[in-house]
């Protein structure tokens, strides 16, 4: 029941990316999305940190990723990694508080 309530109240772009059987990005599950983004960025000559995990899909080529070592957030947009000024804890605090950081407009709403 709580899951159904949360699903109605909260929205993070197209959603949080799940594991097998869960929500998917255009690249697939969480694991598939990680491997696909990493491959694309490395093919383009960029570097994908081993500890960077995409967990939220905003549509198009926009993903929110967490650094699994320090909890810092990075935005991937058009396959470019951009550091954000908030942590994973901040991300969920804003989300649960009904506020959101819009990665496209870089505003809080």
PDB file of N, CA, C and O in Angstrom, residues 34-75:
ATOM      1  N   UNK A  34      23.805   1.399 -16.755  1.00  0.00           N
ATOM      2  CA  UNK A  34      25.188   1.672 -16.351  1.00  0.00           C
ATOM      3  C   UNK A  34      26.158   1.281 -17.466  1.00  0.00           C
ATOM      4  O   UNK A  34      27.001   2.069 -17.883  1.00  0.00           O
ATOM      5  N   UNK A  35      26.030   0.069 -17.964  1.00  0.00           N
ATOM      6  CA  UNK A  35      26.952  -0.426 -18.995  1.00  0.00           C
ATOM      7  C   UNK A  35      26.811   0.348 -20.303  1.00  0.00           C
ATOM      8  O   UNK A  35      27.812   0.656 -20.967  1.00  0.00           O
ATOM      9  N   UNK A  36      25.594   0.677 -20.686  1.00  0.00           N
ATOM     10  CA  UNK A  36      25.359   1.403 -21.938  1.00  0.00           C
ATOM     11  C   UNK A  36      25.911   2.827 -21.875  1.00  0.00           C
ATOM     12  O   UNK A  36      26.591   3.275 -22.796  1.00  0.00           O
ATOM     13  N   UNK A  37      25.616   3.548 -20.789  1.00  0.00           N
ATOM     14  CA  UNK A  37      26.145   4.909 -20.654  1.00  0.00           C
ATOM     15  C   UNK A  37      27.667   4.905 -20.621  1.00  0.00           C
ATOM     16  O   UNK A  37      28.316   5.735 -21.260  1.00  0.00           O
ATOM     17  N   UNK A  38      28.216   3.983 -19.877  1.00  0.00           N
ATOM     18  CA  UNK A  38      29.676   3.871 -19.792  1.00  0.00           C
ATOM     19  C   UNK A  38      30.281   3.621 -21.176  1.00  0.00           C
ATOM     20  O   UNK A  38      31.248   4.266 -21.574  1.00  0.00           O
ATOM     21  N   UNK A  39      29.707   2.686 -21.930  1.00  0.00           N
ATOM     22  CA  UNK A  39      30.215   2.366 -23.267  1.00  0.00           C
ATOM     23  C   UNK A  39      30.128   3.569 -24.204  1.00  0.00           C
ATOM     24  O   UNK A  39      31.079   3.859 -24.939  1.00  0.00           O
ATOM     25  N   UNK A  40      29.014   4.273 -24.179  1.00  0.00           N
ATOM     26  CA  UNK A  40      28.839   5.435 -25.060  1.00  0.00           C
ATOM     27  C   UNK A  40      29.850   6.518 -24.723  1.00  0.00           C
ATOM     28  O   UNK A  40      30.509   7.070 -25.611  1.00  0.00           O
ATOM     29  N   UNK A  41      29.978   6.847 -23.455  1.00  0.00           N
ATOM     30  CA  UNK A  41      30.898   7.914 -23.039  1.00  0.00           C
ATOM     31  C   UNK A  41      32.341   7.534 -23.349  1.00  0.00           C
ATOM     32  O   UNK A  41      33.121   8.350 -23.851  1.00  0.00           O
ATOM     33  N   UNK A  42      32.711   6.292 -23.103  1.00  0.00           N
ATOM     34  CA  UNK A  42      34.078   5.859 -23.387  1.00  0.00           C
ATOM     35  C   UNK A  42      34.346   5.780 -24.892  1.00  0.00           C
ATOM     36  O   UNK A  42      35.450   6.077 -25.340  1.00  0.00           O
ATOM     37  N   UNK A  43      33.346   5.430 -25.688  1.00  0.00           N
ATOM     38  CA  UNK A  43      33.484   5.423 -27.145  1.00  0.00           C
ATOM     39  C   UNK A  43      33.744   6.834 -27.669  1.00  0.00           C
ATOM     40  O   UNK A  43      34.479   7.021 -28.628  1.00  0.00           O
ATOM     41  N   UNK A  44      33.142   7.813 -27.001  1.00  0.00           N
ATOM     42  CA  UNK A  44      33.314   9.220 -27.396  1.00  0.00           C
ATOM     43  C   UNK A  44      34.609   9.821 -26.847  1.00  0.00           C
ATOM     44  O   UNK A  44      34.850  11.020 -26.999  1.00  0.00           O
ATOM     45  N   UNK A  45      35.420   9.000 -26.167  1.00  0.00           N
ATOM     46  CA  UNK A  45      36.695   9.482 -25.639  1.00  0.00           C
ATOM     47  C   UNK A  45      36.624   9.988 -24.211  1.00  0.00           C
ATOM     48  O   UNK A  45      37.617  10.472 -23.667  1.00  0.00           O
ATOM     49  N   UNK A  46      35.468   9.884 -23.594  1.00  0.00           N
ATOM     50  CA  UNK A  46      35.314  10.314 -22.208  1.00  0.00           C
ATOM     51  C   UNK A  46      35.680   9.196 -21.243  1.00  0.00           C
ATOM     52  O   UNK A  46      36.047   8.096 -21.652  1.00  0.00           O
ATOM     53  N   UNK A  47      35.581   9.508 -19.972  1.00  0.00           N
ATOM     54  CA  UNK A  47      35.895   8.514 -18.942  1.00  0.00           C
ATOM     55  C   UNK A  47      34.709   8.386 -17.996  1.00  0.00           C
ATOM     56  O   UNK A  47      34.189   9.375 -17.497  1.00  0.00           O
ATOM     57  N   UNK A  48      34.272   7.156 -17.765  1.00  0.00           N
ATOM     58  CA  UNK A  48      33.164   6.884 -16.843  1.00  0.00           C
ATOM     59  C   UNK A  48      33.757   6.297 -15.566  1.00  0.00           C
ATOM     60  O   UNK A  48      34.325   5.214 -15.579  1.00  0.00           O
ATOM     61  N   UNK A  49      33.620   7.001 -14.433  1.00  0.00           N
ATOM     62  CA  UNK A  49      34.134   6.458 -13.169  1.00  0.00           C
ATOM     63  C   UNK A  49      33.441   5.149 -12.801  1.00  0.00           C
ATOM     64  O   UNK A  49      32.230   5.020 -12.967  1.00  0.00           O
ATOM     65  N   UNK A  50      34.212   4.175 -12.305  1.00  0.00           N
ATOM     66  CA  UNK A  50      33.658   2.870 -11.932  1.00  0.00           C
ATOM     67  C   UNK A  50      32.536   2.981 -10.908  1.00  0.00           C
ATOM     68  O   UNK A  50      31.613   2.187 -10.906  1.00  0.00           O
ATOM     69  N   UNK A  51      32.617   3.986 -10.014  1.00  0.00           N
ATOM     70  CA  UNK A  51      31.669   4.087  -8.906  1.00  0.00           C
ATOM     71  C   UNK A  51      30.459   4.974  -9.214  1.00  0.00           C
ATOM     72  O   UNK A  51      29.669   5.263  -8.331  1.00  0.00           O
ATOM     73  N   UNK A  52      30.287   5.397 -10.463  1.00  0.00           N
ATOM     74  CA  UNK A  52      29.173   6.274 -10.826  1.00  0.00           C
ATOM     75  C   UNK A  52      27.994   5.439 -11.314  1.00  0.00           C
ATOM     76  O   UNK A  52      28.082   4.728 -12.313  1.00  0.00           O
ATOM     77  N   UNK A  53      26.872   5.512 -10.587  1.00  0.00           N
ATOM     78  CA  UNK A  53      25.700   4.690 -10.881  1.00  0.00           C
ATOM     79  C   UNK A  53      24.500   5.550 -11.262  1.00  0.00           C
ATOM     80  O   UNK A  53      24.026   6.356 -10.461  1.00  0.00           O
ATOM     81  N   UNK A  54      23.989   5.408 -12.511  1.00  0.00           N
ATOM     82  CA  UNK A  54      22.776   6.138 -12.898  1.00  0.00           C
ATOM     83  C   UNK A  54      21.572   5.516 -12.195  1.00  0.00           C
ATOM     84  O   UNK A  54      21.396   4.306 -12.235  1.00  0.00           O
ATOM     85  N   UNK A  55      20.770   6.353 -11.526  1.00  0.00           N
ATOM     86  CA  UNK A  55      19.620   5.780 -10.811  1.00  0.00           C
ATOM     87  C   UNK A  55      18.297   6.453 -11.136  1.00  0.00           C
ATOM     88  O   UNK A  55      17.240   5.939 -10.798  1.00  0.00           O
ATOM     89  N   UNK A  56      18.327   7.607 -11.799  1.00  0.00           N
ATOM     90  CA  UNK A  56      17.088   8.312 -12.134  1.00  0.00           C
ATOM     91  C   UNK A  56      17.134   8.739 -13.595  1.00  0.00           C
ATOM     92  O   UNK A  56      18.105   9.343 -14.046  1.00  0.00           O
ATOM     93  N   UNK A  57      16.084   8.418 -14.315  1.00  0.00           N
ATOM     94  CA  UNK A  57      15.991   8.729 -15.743  1.00  0.00           C
ATOM     95  C   UNK A  57      15.005   9.870 -15.937  1.00  0.00           C
ATOM     96  O   UNK A  57      13.853   9.783 -15.512  1.00  0.00           O
ATOM     97  N   UNK A  58      15.449  10.957 -16.594  1.00  0.00           N
ATOM     98  CA  UNK A  58      14.628  12.144 -16.805  1.00  0.00           C
ATOM     99  C   UNK A  58      14.060  12.218 -18.219  1.00  0.00           C
ATOM    100  O   UNK A  58      13.324  13.130 -18.551  1.00  0.00           O
ATOM    101  N   UNK A  59      14.425  11.289 -19.071  1.00  0.00           N
ATOM    102  CA  UNK A  59      14.009  11.339 -20.464  1.00  0.00           C
ATOM    103  C   UNK A  59      15.169  11.794 -21.333  1.00  0.00           C
ATOM    104  O   UNK A  59      16.196  12.267 -20.838  1.00  0.00           O
ATOM    105  N   UNK A  60      15.006  11.633 -22.644  1.00  0.00           N
ATOM    106  CA  UNK A  60      16.053  11.966 -23.608  1.00  0.00           C
ATOM    107  C   UNK A  60      17.363  11.311 -23.171  1.00  0.00           C
ATOM    108  O   UNK A  60      17.411  10.126 -22.960  1.00  0.00           O
ATOM    109  N   UNK A  61      18.407  12.072 -23.007  1.00  0.00           N
ATOM    110  CA  UNK A  61      19.696  11.529 -22.555  1.00  0.00           C
ATOM    111  C   UNK A  61      20.102  12.188 -21.238  1.00  0.00           C
ATOM    112  O   UNK A  61      21.253  12.567 -21.049  1.00  0.00           O
ATOM    113  N   UNK A  62      19.135  12.318 -20.330  1.00  0.00           N
ATOM    114  CA  UNK A  62      19.389  12.958 -19.035  1.00  0.00           C
ATOM    115  C   UNK A  62      19.201  11.928 -17.919  1.00  0.00           C
ATOM    116  O   UNK A  62      18.140  11.317 -17.797  1.00  0.00           O
ATOM    117  N   UNK A  63      20.256  11.770 -17.117  1.00  0.00           N
ATOM    118  CA  UNK A  63      20.249  10.815 -16.009  1.00  0.00           C
ATOM    119  C   UNK A  63      20.842  11.481 -14.775  1.00  0.00           C
ATOM    120  O   UNK A  63      21.775  12.279 -14.888  1.00  0.00           O
ATOM    121  N   UNK A  64      20.324  11.151 -13.604  1.00  0.00           N
ATOM    122  CA  UNK A  64      20.961  11.530 -12.355  1.00  0.00           C
ATOM    123  C   UNK A  64      21.723  10.304 -11.878  1.00  0.00           C
ATOM    124  O   UNK A  64      21.192   9.194 -11.876  1.00  0.00           O
ATOM    125  N   UNK A  65      22.982  10.533 -11.498  1.00  0.00           N
ATOM    126  CA  UNK A  65      23.857   9.445 -11.076  1.00  0.00           C
ATOM    127  C   UNK A  65      24.405   9.743  -9.693  1.00  0.00           C
ATOM    128  O   UNK A  65      24.587  10.907  -9.326  1.00  0.00           O
ATOM    129  N   UNK A  66      24.704   8.697  -8.950  1.00  0.00           N
ATOM    130  CA  UNK A  66      25.309   8.863  -7.633  1.00  0.00           C
ATOM    131  C   UNK A  66      26.709   8.270  -7.666  1.00  0.00           C
ATOM    132  O   UNK A  66      26.934   7.217  -8.260  1.00  0.00           O
ATOM    133  N   UNK A  67      27.640   8.967  -7.039  1.00  0.00           N
ATOM    134  CA  UNK A  67      28.973   8.437  -6.822  1.00  0.00           C
ATOM    135  C   UNK A  67      28.853   7.528  -5.609  1.00  0.00           C
ATOM    136  O   UNK A  67      28.556   7.987  -4.500  1.00  0.00           O
ATOM    137  N   UNK A  68      29.019   6.238  -5.808  1.00  0.00           N
ATOM    138  CA  UNK A  68      28.788   5.258  -4.747  1.00  0.00           C
ATOM    139  C   UNK A  68      29.841   5.303  -3.641  1.00  0.00           C
ATOM    140  O   UNK A  68      29.671   4.645  -2.613  1.00  0.00           O
ATOM    141  N   UNK A  69      30.891   6.073  -3.816  1.00  0.00           N
ATOM    142  CA  UNK A  69      31.909   6.226  -2.785  1.00  0.00           C
ATOM    143  C   UNK A  69      31.559   7.364  -1.826  1.00  0.00           C
ATOM    144  O   UNK A  69      31.540   7.194  -0.613  1.00  0.00           O
ATOM    145  N   UNK A  70      31.233   8.538  -2.382  1.00  0.00           N
ATOM    146  CA  UNK A  70      31.013   9.701  -1.515  1.00  0.00           C
ATOM    147  C   UNK A  70      29.572  10.213  -1.499  1.00  0.00           C
ATOM    148  O   UNK A  70      29.253  11.156  -0.782  1.00  0.00           O
ATOM    149  N   UNK A  71      28.677   9.614  -2.289  1.00  0.00           N
ATOM    150  CA  UNK A  71      27.269  10.005  -2.284  1.00  0.00           C
ATOM    151  C   UNK A  71      26.965  11.280  -3.051  1.00  0.00           C
ATOM    152  O   UNK A  71      25.825  11.739  -3.051  1.00  0.00           O
ATOM    153  N   UNK A  72      27.965  11.847  -3.719  1.00  0.00           N
ATOM    154  CA  UNK A  72      27.730  13.065  -4.498  1.00  0.00           C
ATOM    155  C   UNK A  72      26.945  12.724  -5.766  1.00  0.00           C
ATOM    156  O   UNK A  72      27.028  11.621  -6.299  1.00  0.00           O
ATOM    157  N   UNK A  73      26.210  13.703  -6.245  1.00  0.00           N
ATOM    158  CA  UNK A  73      25.353  13.526  -7.411  1.00  0.00           C
ATOM    159  C   UNK A  73      26.001  14.153  -8.643  1.00  0.00           C
ATOM    160  O   UNK A  73      26.597  15.223  -8.566  1.00  0.00           O
ATOM    161  N   UNK A  74      25.860  13.459  -9.757  1.00  0.00           N
ATOM    162  CA  UNK A  74      26.284  13.970 -11.057  1.00  0.00           C
ATOM    163  C   UNK A  74      25.112  13.853 -12.002  1.00  0.00           C
ATOM    164  O   UNK A  74      24.313  12.920 -11.901  1.00  0.00           O
ATOM    165  N   UNK A  75      25.010  14.788 -12.904  1.00  0.00           N
ATOM    166  CA  UNK A  75      23.987  14.748 -13.938  1.00  0.00           C
ATOM    167  C   UNK A  75      24.679  14.319 -15.225  1.00  0.00           C
ATOM    168  O   UNK A  75      25.772  14.806 -15.531  1.00  0.00           O
TER     169      UNK A  75
END
